[in-house]
Amino acid sequence: MVNLNTFEQYLISKDIEVVRDLDVEISKKDIDEKLLLEQLKLISEFHKKAMGSTGIIKDRLDSSIGRIVEDYKVNIKKIKRDMDRLKQYGPSNTFEKMLLKKANEYVEIGEKVIKNVYQNGYYDLIKRSMRNKEICLADVDFSNIIKEDKIKVKNIEKCCYDMVEMDCYNLLYKCKKAGLKLDYKELVLMFCNFEGLDNNSYQYIISLLSFPYEFAKQCNKYRLRKKDLTDEQYALKLYKAIIQDDLCLI
């Protein structure tokens, strides 16, 4: 057995090269469905090569399986508490007025997302991922993974055990956040074809893409008030989040 001390050595043993000087830049205007399909296919190829146990090496990977769904459930509960407080005491600024106006809609979408995930074999997806020991890149940017003579990856610090569906979500979520108008359902379907995944996986990914994550994130930031921003600045960030969350696929 080959003696492997690091995850990088593990990847090398899987014919994946780790490089430090990838020089790839893709601008937003150049991203289209053809380019994304190529990236999704490459990510799928990485998954197939990389999956397996890293238990034999010292720097074992963390597991992020199921983390995002639990985070979404927590976010829904927090927004509900915000709503209850504002209904009781009334909004005091533009941010709170905007939150109160949109919160019901987004809570409904968030709850629909969670319901759809669980109704479409969520636990079976988790079991499959754990059984296959699936490894995700997490950093799925065009600047982080390419294929020349072999697959080359720059940053492996975010790699973790997780459902392979998450890398598709991570890539398409950035496109959604950037406001790119794409056929997201078709892209997800093609990724599932690359991976040999079924409709449960398809429903899982489009559900996650439908969650109003940016809205929830800005609500969390306002609640904690760690940044020295005015109420109007927080309101502007919430307004931008509402625009970014303007996509529901379920």
PDB file of N, CA and C in Angstrom, residues 7-8 10-11 16 43 46-55 57 59-68 71 128-130 132-140 144 153 155-170 195 204:
ATOM      1  N   PHE A   7      -3.772  14.914   2.128  1.00  0.00           N
ATOM      2  CA  PHE A   7      -4.861  14.817   1.167  1.00  0.00           C
ATOM      3  C   PHE A   7      -4.349  15.101  -0.242  1.00  0.00           C
ATOM      4  N   GLU A   8      -3.364  15.972  -0.350  1.00  0.00           N
ATOM      5  CA  GLU A   8      -2.786  16.254  -1.665  1.00  0.00           C
ATOM      6  C   GLU A   8      -2.177  14.978  -2.258  1.00  0.00           C
ATOM      7  N   TYR A  10      -3.094  12.015  -1.543  1.00  0.00           N
ATOM      8  CA  TYR A  10      -4.246  11.163  -1.870  1.00  0.00           C
ATOM      9  C   TYR A  10      -4.781  11.499  -3.256  1.00  0.00           C
ATOM     10  N   LEU A  11      -4.949  12.809  -3.541  1.00  0.00           N
ATOM     11  CA  LEU A  11      -5.455  13.222  -4.852  1.00  0.00           C
ATOM     12  C   LEU A  11      -4.483  12.830  -5.967  1.00  0.00           C
ATOM     13  N   ILE A  16      -5.089  13.164  -9.895  1.00  0.00           N
ATOM     14  CA  ILE A  16      -5.507  14.567  -9.849  1.00  0.00           C
ATOM     15  C   ILE A  16      -4.319  15.379  -9.358  1.00  0.00           C
ATOM     16  N   ILE A  43     -16.352  18.831 -12.982  1.00  0.00           N
ATOM     17  CA  ILE A  43     -16.559  18.613 -11.541  1.00  0.00           C
ATOM     18  C   ILE A  43     -17.006  17.176 -11.285  1.00  0.00           C
ATOM     19  N   PHE A  46     -14.087  14.919 -11.478  1.00  0.00           N
ATOM     20  CA  PHE A  46     -13.323  15.005 -10.224  1.00  0.00           C
ATOM     21  C   PHE A  46     -13.959  14.112  -9.161  1.00  0.00           C
ATOM     22  N   HIS A  47     -15.286  14.201  -9.025  1.00  0.00           N
ATOM     23  CA  HIS A  47     -15.993  13.402  -8.014  1.00  0.00           C
ATOM     24  C   HIS A  47     -15.702  11.917  -8.186  1.00  0.00           C
ATOM     25  N   LYS A  48     -15.789  11.440  -9.414  1.00  0.00           N
ATOM     26  CA  LYS A  48     -15.627  10.009  -9.675  1.00  0.00           C
ATOM     27  C   LYS A  48     -14.214   9.542  -9.365  1.00  0.00           C
ATOM     28  N   LYS A  49     -13.236  10.390  -9.628  1.00  0.00           N
ATOM     29  CA  LYS A  49     -11.852  10.033  -9.332  1.00  0.00           C
ATOM     30  C   LYS A  49     -11.552  10.133  -7.837  1.00  0.00           C
ATOM     31  N   ALA A  50     -12.103  11.152  -7.191  1.00  0.00           N
ATOM     32  CA  ALA A  50     -11.698  11.467  -5.818  1.00  0.00           C
ATOM     33  C   ALA A  50     -12.415  10.644  -4.761  1.00  0.00           C
ATOM     34  N   MET A  51     -13.614  10.157  -5.045  1.00  0.00           N
ATOM     35  CA  MET A  51     -14.392   9.504  -3.992  1.00  0.00           C
ATOM     36  C   MET A  51     -13.640   8.318  -3.402  1.00  0.00           C
ATOM     37  N   GLY A  52     -13.829   8.144  -2.123  1.00  0.00           N
ATOM     38  CA  GLY A  52     -13.170   7.051  -1.421  1.00  0.00           C
ATOM     39  C   GLY A  52     -12.745   7.482  -0.027  1.00  0.00           C
ATOM     40  N   SER A  53     -12.310   6.555   0.744  1.00  0.00           N
ATOM     41  CA  SER A  53     -11.927   6.841   2.127  1.00  0.00           C
ATOM     42  C   SER A  53     -10.548   7.474   2.202  1.00  0.00           C
ATOM     43  N   THR A  54     -10.445   8.554   2.955  1.00  0.00           N
ATOM     44  CA  THR A  54      -9.143   9.173   3.224  1.00  0.00           C
ATOM     45  C   THR A  54      -8.685   8.825   4.642  1.00  0.00           C
ATOM     46  N   GLY A  55      -9.280   7.801   5.207  1.00  0.00           N
ATOM     47  CA  GLY A  55      -8.962   7.421   6.585  1.00  0.00           C
ATOM     48  C   GLY A  55      -7.531   6.992   6.793  1.00  0.00           C
ATOM     49  N   ILE A  57      -4.928   8.553   5.703  1.00  0.00           N
ATOM     50  CA  ILE A  57      -4.004   9.684   5.755  1.00  0.00           C
ATOM     51  C   ILE A  57      -4.205  10.468   7.052  1.00  0.00           C
ATOM     52  N   ASP A  59      -4.265  13.955   7.561  1.00  0.00           N
ATOM     53  CA  ASP A  59      -5.165  15.115   7.551  1.00  0.00           C
ATOM     54  C   ASP A  59      -6.503  14.739   6.922  1.00  0.00           C
ATOM     55  N   ARG A  60      -7.310  14.029   7.691  1.00  0.00           N
ATOM     56  CA  ARG A  60      -8.596  13.543   7.209  1.00  0.00           C
ATOM     57  C   ARG A  60      -9.547  14.711   6.937  1.00  0.00           C
ATOM     58  N   LEU A  61     -10.434  14.484   6.003  1.00  0.00           N
ATOM     59  CA  LEU A  61     -11.375  15.535   5.625  1.00  0.00           C
ATOM     60  C   LEU A  61     -12.505  15.639   6.626  1.00  0.00           C
ATOM     61  N   ASP A  62     -13.029  16.856   6.765  1.00  0.00           N
ATOM     62  CA  ASP A  62     -14.230  17.056   7.551  1.00  0.00           C
ATOM     63  C   ASP A  62     -15.443  16.627   6.732  1.00  0.00           C
ATOM     64  N   SER A  63     -16.562  16.423   7.395  1.00  0.00           N
ATOM     65  CA  SER A  63     -17.810  16.103   6.716  1.00  0.00           C
ATOM     66  C   SER A  63     -18.782  17.267   6.850  1.00  0.00           C
ATOM     67  N   SER A  64     -19.369  17.669   5.711  1.00  0.00           N
ATOM     68  CA  SER A  64     -20.380  18.734   5.716  1.00  0.00           C
ATOM     69  C   SER A  64     -21.744  18.197   5.322  1.00  0.00           C
ATOM     70  N   ILE A  65     -21.913  16.887   5.353  1.00  0.00           N
ATOM     71  CA  ILE A  65     -23.158  16.267   4.889  1.00  0.00           C
ATOM     72  C   ILE A  65     -24.332  16.740   5.734  1.00  0.00           C
ATOM     73  N   GLY A  66     -25.353  17.280   5.070  1.00  0.00           N
ATOM     74  CA  GLY A  66     -26.584  17.702   5.746  1.00  0.00           C
ATOM     75  C   GLY A  66     -26.525  19.056   6.407  1.00  0.00           C
ATOM     76  N   ARG A  67     -25.364  19.704   6.387  1.00  0.00           N
ATOM     77  CA  ARG A  67     -25.197  20.959   7.119  1.00  0.00           C
ATOM     78  C   ARG A  67     -26.070  22.077   6.553  1.00  0.00           C
ATOM     79  N   ILE A  68     -26.159  22.162   5.232  1.00  0.00           N
ATOM     80  CA  ILE A  68     -26.871  23.285   4.622  1.00  0.00           C
ATOM     81  C   ILE A  68     -28.366  23.238   4.933  1.00  0.00           C
ATOM     82  N   ASP A  71     -28.870  24.439   8.419  1.00  0.00           N
ATOM     83  CA  ASP A  71     -28.698  25.889   8.457  1.00  0.00           C
ATOM     84  C   ASP A  71     -29.947  26.604   7.937  1.00  0.00           C
ATOM     85  N   ARG A 128     -26.407   7.421   0.609  1.00  0.00           N
ATOM     86  CA  ARG A 128     -25.609   7.143  -0.589  1.00  0.00           C
ATOM     87  C   ARG A 128     -24.255   7.845  -0.528  1.00  0.00           C
ATOM     88  N   SER A 129     -24.287   9.123  -0.118  1.00  0.00           N
ATOM     89  CA  SER A 129     -23.063   9.902  -0.041  1.00  0.00           C
ATOM     90  C   SER A 129     -22.085   9.309   0.969  1.00  0.00           C
ATOM     91  N   MET A 130     -22.602   8.892   2.106  1.00  0.00           N
ATOM     92  CA  MET A 130     -21.745   8.297   3.137  1.00  0.00           C
ATOM     93  C   MET A 130     -21.212   6.938   2.695  1.00  0.00           C
ATOM     94  N   ASN A 132     -20.708   5.916  -0.411  1.00  0.00           N
ATOM     95  CA  ASN A 132     -19.730   6.091  -1.498  1.00  0.00           C
ATOM     96  C   ASN A 132     -18.499   6.895  -1.078  1.00  0.00           C
ATOM     97  N   LYS A 133     -18.582   7.498   0.124  1.00  0.00           N
ATOM     98  CA  LYS A 133     -17.500   8.381   0.596  1.00  0.00           C
ATOM     99  C   LYS A 133     -17.206   9.471  -0.437  1.00  0.00           C
ATOM    100  N   GLU A 134     -18.270  10.200  -0.781  1.00  0.00           N
ATOM    101  CA  GLU A 134     -18.183  11.225  -1.817  1.00  0.00           C
ATOM    102  C   GLU A 134     -17.423  12.446  -1.295  1.00  0.00           C
ATOM    103  N   ILE A 135     -16.562  12.977  -2.143  1.00  0.00           N
ATOM    104  CA  ILE A 135     -15.738  14.127  -1.791  1.00  0.00           C
ATOM    105  C   ILE A 135     -16.073  15.291  -2.706  1.00  0.00           C
ATOM    106  N   CYS A 136     -16.342  16.457  -2.108  1.00  0.00           N
ATOM    107  CA  CYS A 136     -16.677  17.658  -2.870  1.00  0.00           C
ATOM    108  C   CYS A 136     -15.524  18.657  -2.850  1.00  0.00           C
ATOM    109  N   LEU A 137     -15.457  19.440  -3.913  1.00  0.00           N
ATOM    110  CA  LEU A 137     -14.471  20.515  -3.999  1.00  0.00           C
ATOM    111  C   LEU A 137     -14.845  21.699  -3.123  1.00  0.00           C
ATOM    112  N   ALA A 138     -16.146  22.028  -3.117  1.00  0.00           N
ATOM    113  CA  ALA A 138     -16.679  23.240  -2.477  1.00  0.00           C
ATOM    114  C   ALA A 138     -16.258  24.497  -3.247  1.00  0.00           C
ATOM    115  N   ASP A 139     -14.972  24.670  -3.494  1.00  0.00           N
ATOM    116  CA  ASP A 139     -14.486  25.763  -4.333  1.00  0.00           C
ATOM    117  C   ASP A 139     -14.540  25.287  -5.794  1.00  0.00           C
ATOM    118  N   VAL A 140     -15.638  25.619  -6.461  1.00  0.00           N
ATOM    119  CA  VAL A 140     -15.878  25.097  -7.812  1.00  0.00           C
ATOM    120  C   VAL A 140     -15.669  26.158  -8.889  1.00  0.00           C
ATOM    121  N   ASN A 144     -10.377  27.471 -10.240  1.00  0.00           N
ATOM    122  CA  ASN A 144      -9.845  26.511  -9.271  1.00  0.00           C
ATOM    123  C   ASN A 144      -9.678  25.104  -9.825  1.00  0.00           C
ATOM    124  N   VAL A 153      -6.197  20.996  -9.846  1.00  0.00           N
ATOM    125  CA  VAL A 153      -6.939  21.768  -8.851  1.00  0.00           C
ATOM    126  C   VAL A 153      -5.967  22.656  -8.093  1.00  0.00           C
ATOM    127  N   ASN A 155      -6.938  25.066  -5.203  1.00  0.00           N
ATOM    128  CA  ASN A 155      -7.238  25.153  -3.773  1.00  0.00           C
ATOM    129  C   ASN A 155      -8.002  23.912  -3.323  1.00  0.00           C
ATOM    130  N   ILE A 156      -7.423  23.144  -2.411  1.00  0.00           N
ATOM    131  CA  ILE A 156      -8.100  21.953  -1.891  1.00  0.00           C
ATOM    132  C   ILE A 156      -8.479  22.107  -0.421  1.00  0.00           C
ATOM    133  N   GLU A 157      -8.294  23.323   0.102  1.00  0.00           N
ATOM    134  CA  GLU A 157      -8.546  23.550   1.532  1.00  0.00           C
ATOM    135  C   GLU A 157     -10.012  23.401   1.907  1.00  0.00           C
ATOM    136  N   LYS A 158     -10.922  23.611   0.939  1.00  0.00           N
ATOM    137  CA  LYS A 158     -12.349  23.517   1.233  1.00  0.00           C
ATOM    138  C   LYS A 158     -12.932  22.142   0.929  1.00  0.00           C
ATOM    139  N   CYS A 159     -12.096  21.238   0.421  1.00  0.00           N
ATOM    140  CA  CYS A 159     -12.590  19.895   0.103  1.00  0.00           C
ATOM    141  C   CYS A 159     -13.125  19.220   1.367  1.00  0.00           C
ATOM    142  N   CYS A 160     -14.193  18.455   1.198  1.00  0.00           N
ATOM    143  CA  CYS A 160     -14.835  17.824   2.349  1.00  0.00           C
ATOM    144  C   CYS A 160     -15.681  16.647   1.877  1.00  0.00           C
ATOM    145  N   TYR A 161     -16.034  15.795   2.818  1.00  0.00           N
ATOM    146  CA  TYR A 161     -17.033  14.780   2.523  1.00  0.00           C
ATOM    147  C   TYR A 161     -18.393  15.477   2.468  1.00  0.00           C
ATOM    148  N   ASP A 162     -19.097  15.280   1.368  1.00  0.00           N
ATOM    149  CA  ASP A 162     -20.424  15.871   1.223  1.00  0.00           C
ATOM    150  C   ASP A 162     -21.113  15.214   0.035  1.00  0.00           C
ATOM    151  N   MET A 163     -22.390  15.458  -0.103  1.00  0.00           N
ATOM    152  CA  MET A 163     -23.128  14.959  -1.255  1.00  0.00           C
ATOM    153  C   MET A 163     -22.625  15.650  -2.517  1.00  0.00           C
ATOM    154  N   VAL A 164     -22.387  14.896  -3.576  1.00  0.00           N
ATOM    155  CA  VAL A 164     -21.850  15.491  -4.799  1.00  0.00           C
ATOM    156  C   VAL A 164     -22.775  16.575  -5.353  1.00  0.00           C
ATOM    157  N   GLU A 165     -24.041  16.499  -5.010  1.00  0.00           N
ATOM    158  CA  GLU A 165     -25.003  17.518  -5.442  1.00  0.00           C
ATOM    159  C   GLU A 165     -24.584  18.918  -5.006  1.00  0.00           C
ATOM    160  N   MET A 166     -23.845  19.007  -3.900  1.00  0.00           N
ATOM    161  CA  MET A 166     -23.502  20.310  -3.350  1.00  0.00           C
ATOM    162  C   MET A 166     -22.577  21.105  -4.258  1.00  0.00           C
ATOM    163  N   ASP A 167     -21.701  20.432  -4.996  1.00  0.00           N
ATOM    164  CA  ASP A 167     -20.818  21.172  -5.892  1.00  0.00           C
ATOM    165  C   ASP A 167     -21.586  21.786  -7.056  1.00  0.00           C
ATOM    166  N   CYS A 168     -22.615  21.092  -7.525  1.00  0.00           N
ATOM    167  CA  CYS A 168     -23.489  21.674  -8.555  1.00  0.00           C
ATOM    168  C   CYS A 168     -24.203  22.889  -7.992  1.00  0.00           C
ATOM    169  N   TYR A 169     -24.741  22.738  -6.796  1.00  0.00           N
ATOM    170  CA  TYR A 169     -25.407  23.870  -6.138  1.00  0.00           C
ATOM    171  C   TYR A 169     -24.442  25.039  -5.957  1.00  0.00           C
ATOM    172  N   ASN A 170     -23.239  24.764  -5.483  1.00  0.00           N
ATOM    173  CA  ASN A 170     -22.272  25.835  -5.223  1.00  0.00           C
ATOM    174  C   ASN A 170     -21.965  26.638  -6.480  1.00  0.00           C
ATOM    175  N   GLU A 195     -23.585  12.523 -13.380  1.00  0.00           N
ATOM    176  CA  GLU A 195     -23.284  11.798 -12.150  1.00  0.00           C
ATOM    177  C   GLU A 195     -24.054  10.480 -12.026  1.00  0.00           C
ATOM    178  N   TYR A 204     -33.422  17.936  -4.993  1.00  0.00           N
ATOM    179  CA  TYR A 204     -32.597  18.471  -3.910  1.00  0.00           C
ATOM    180  C   TYR A 204     -31.871  19.737  -4.355  1.00  0.00           C
TER     181      TYR A 204
END
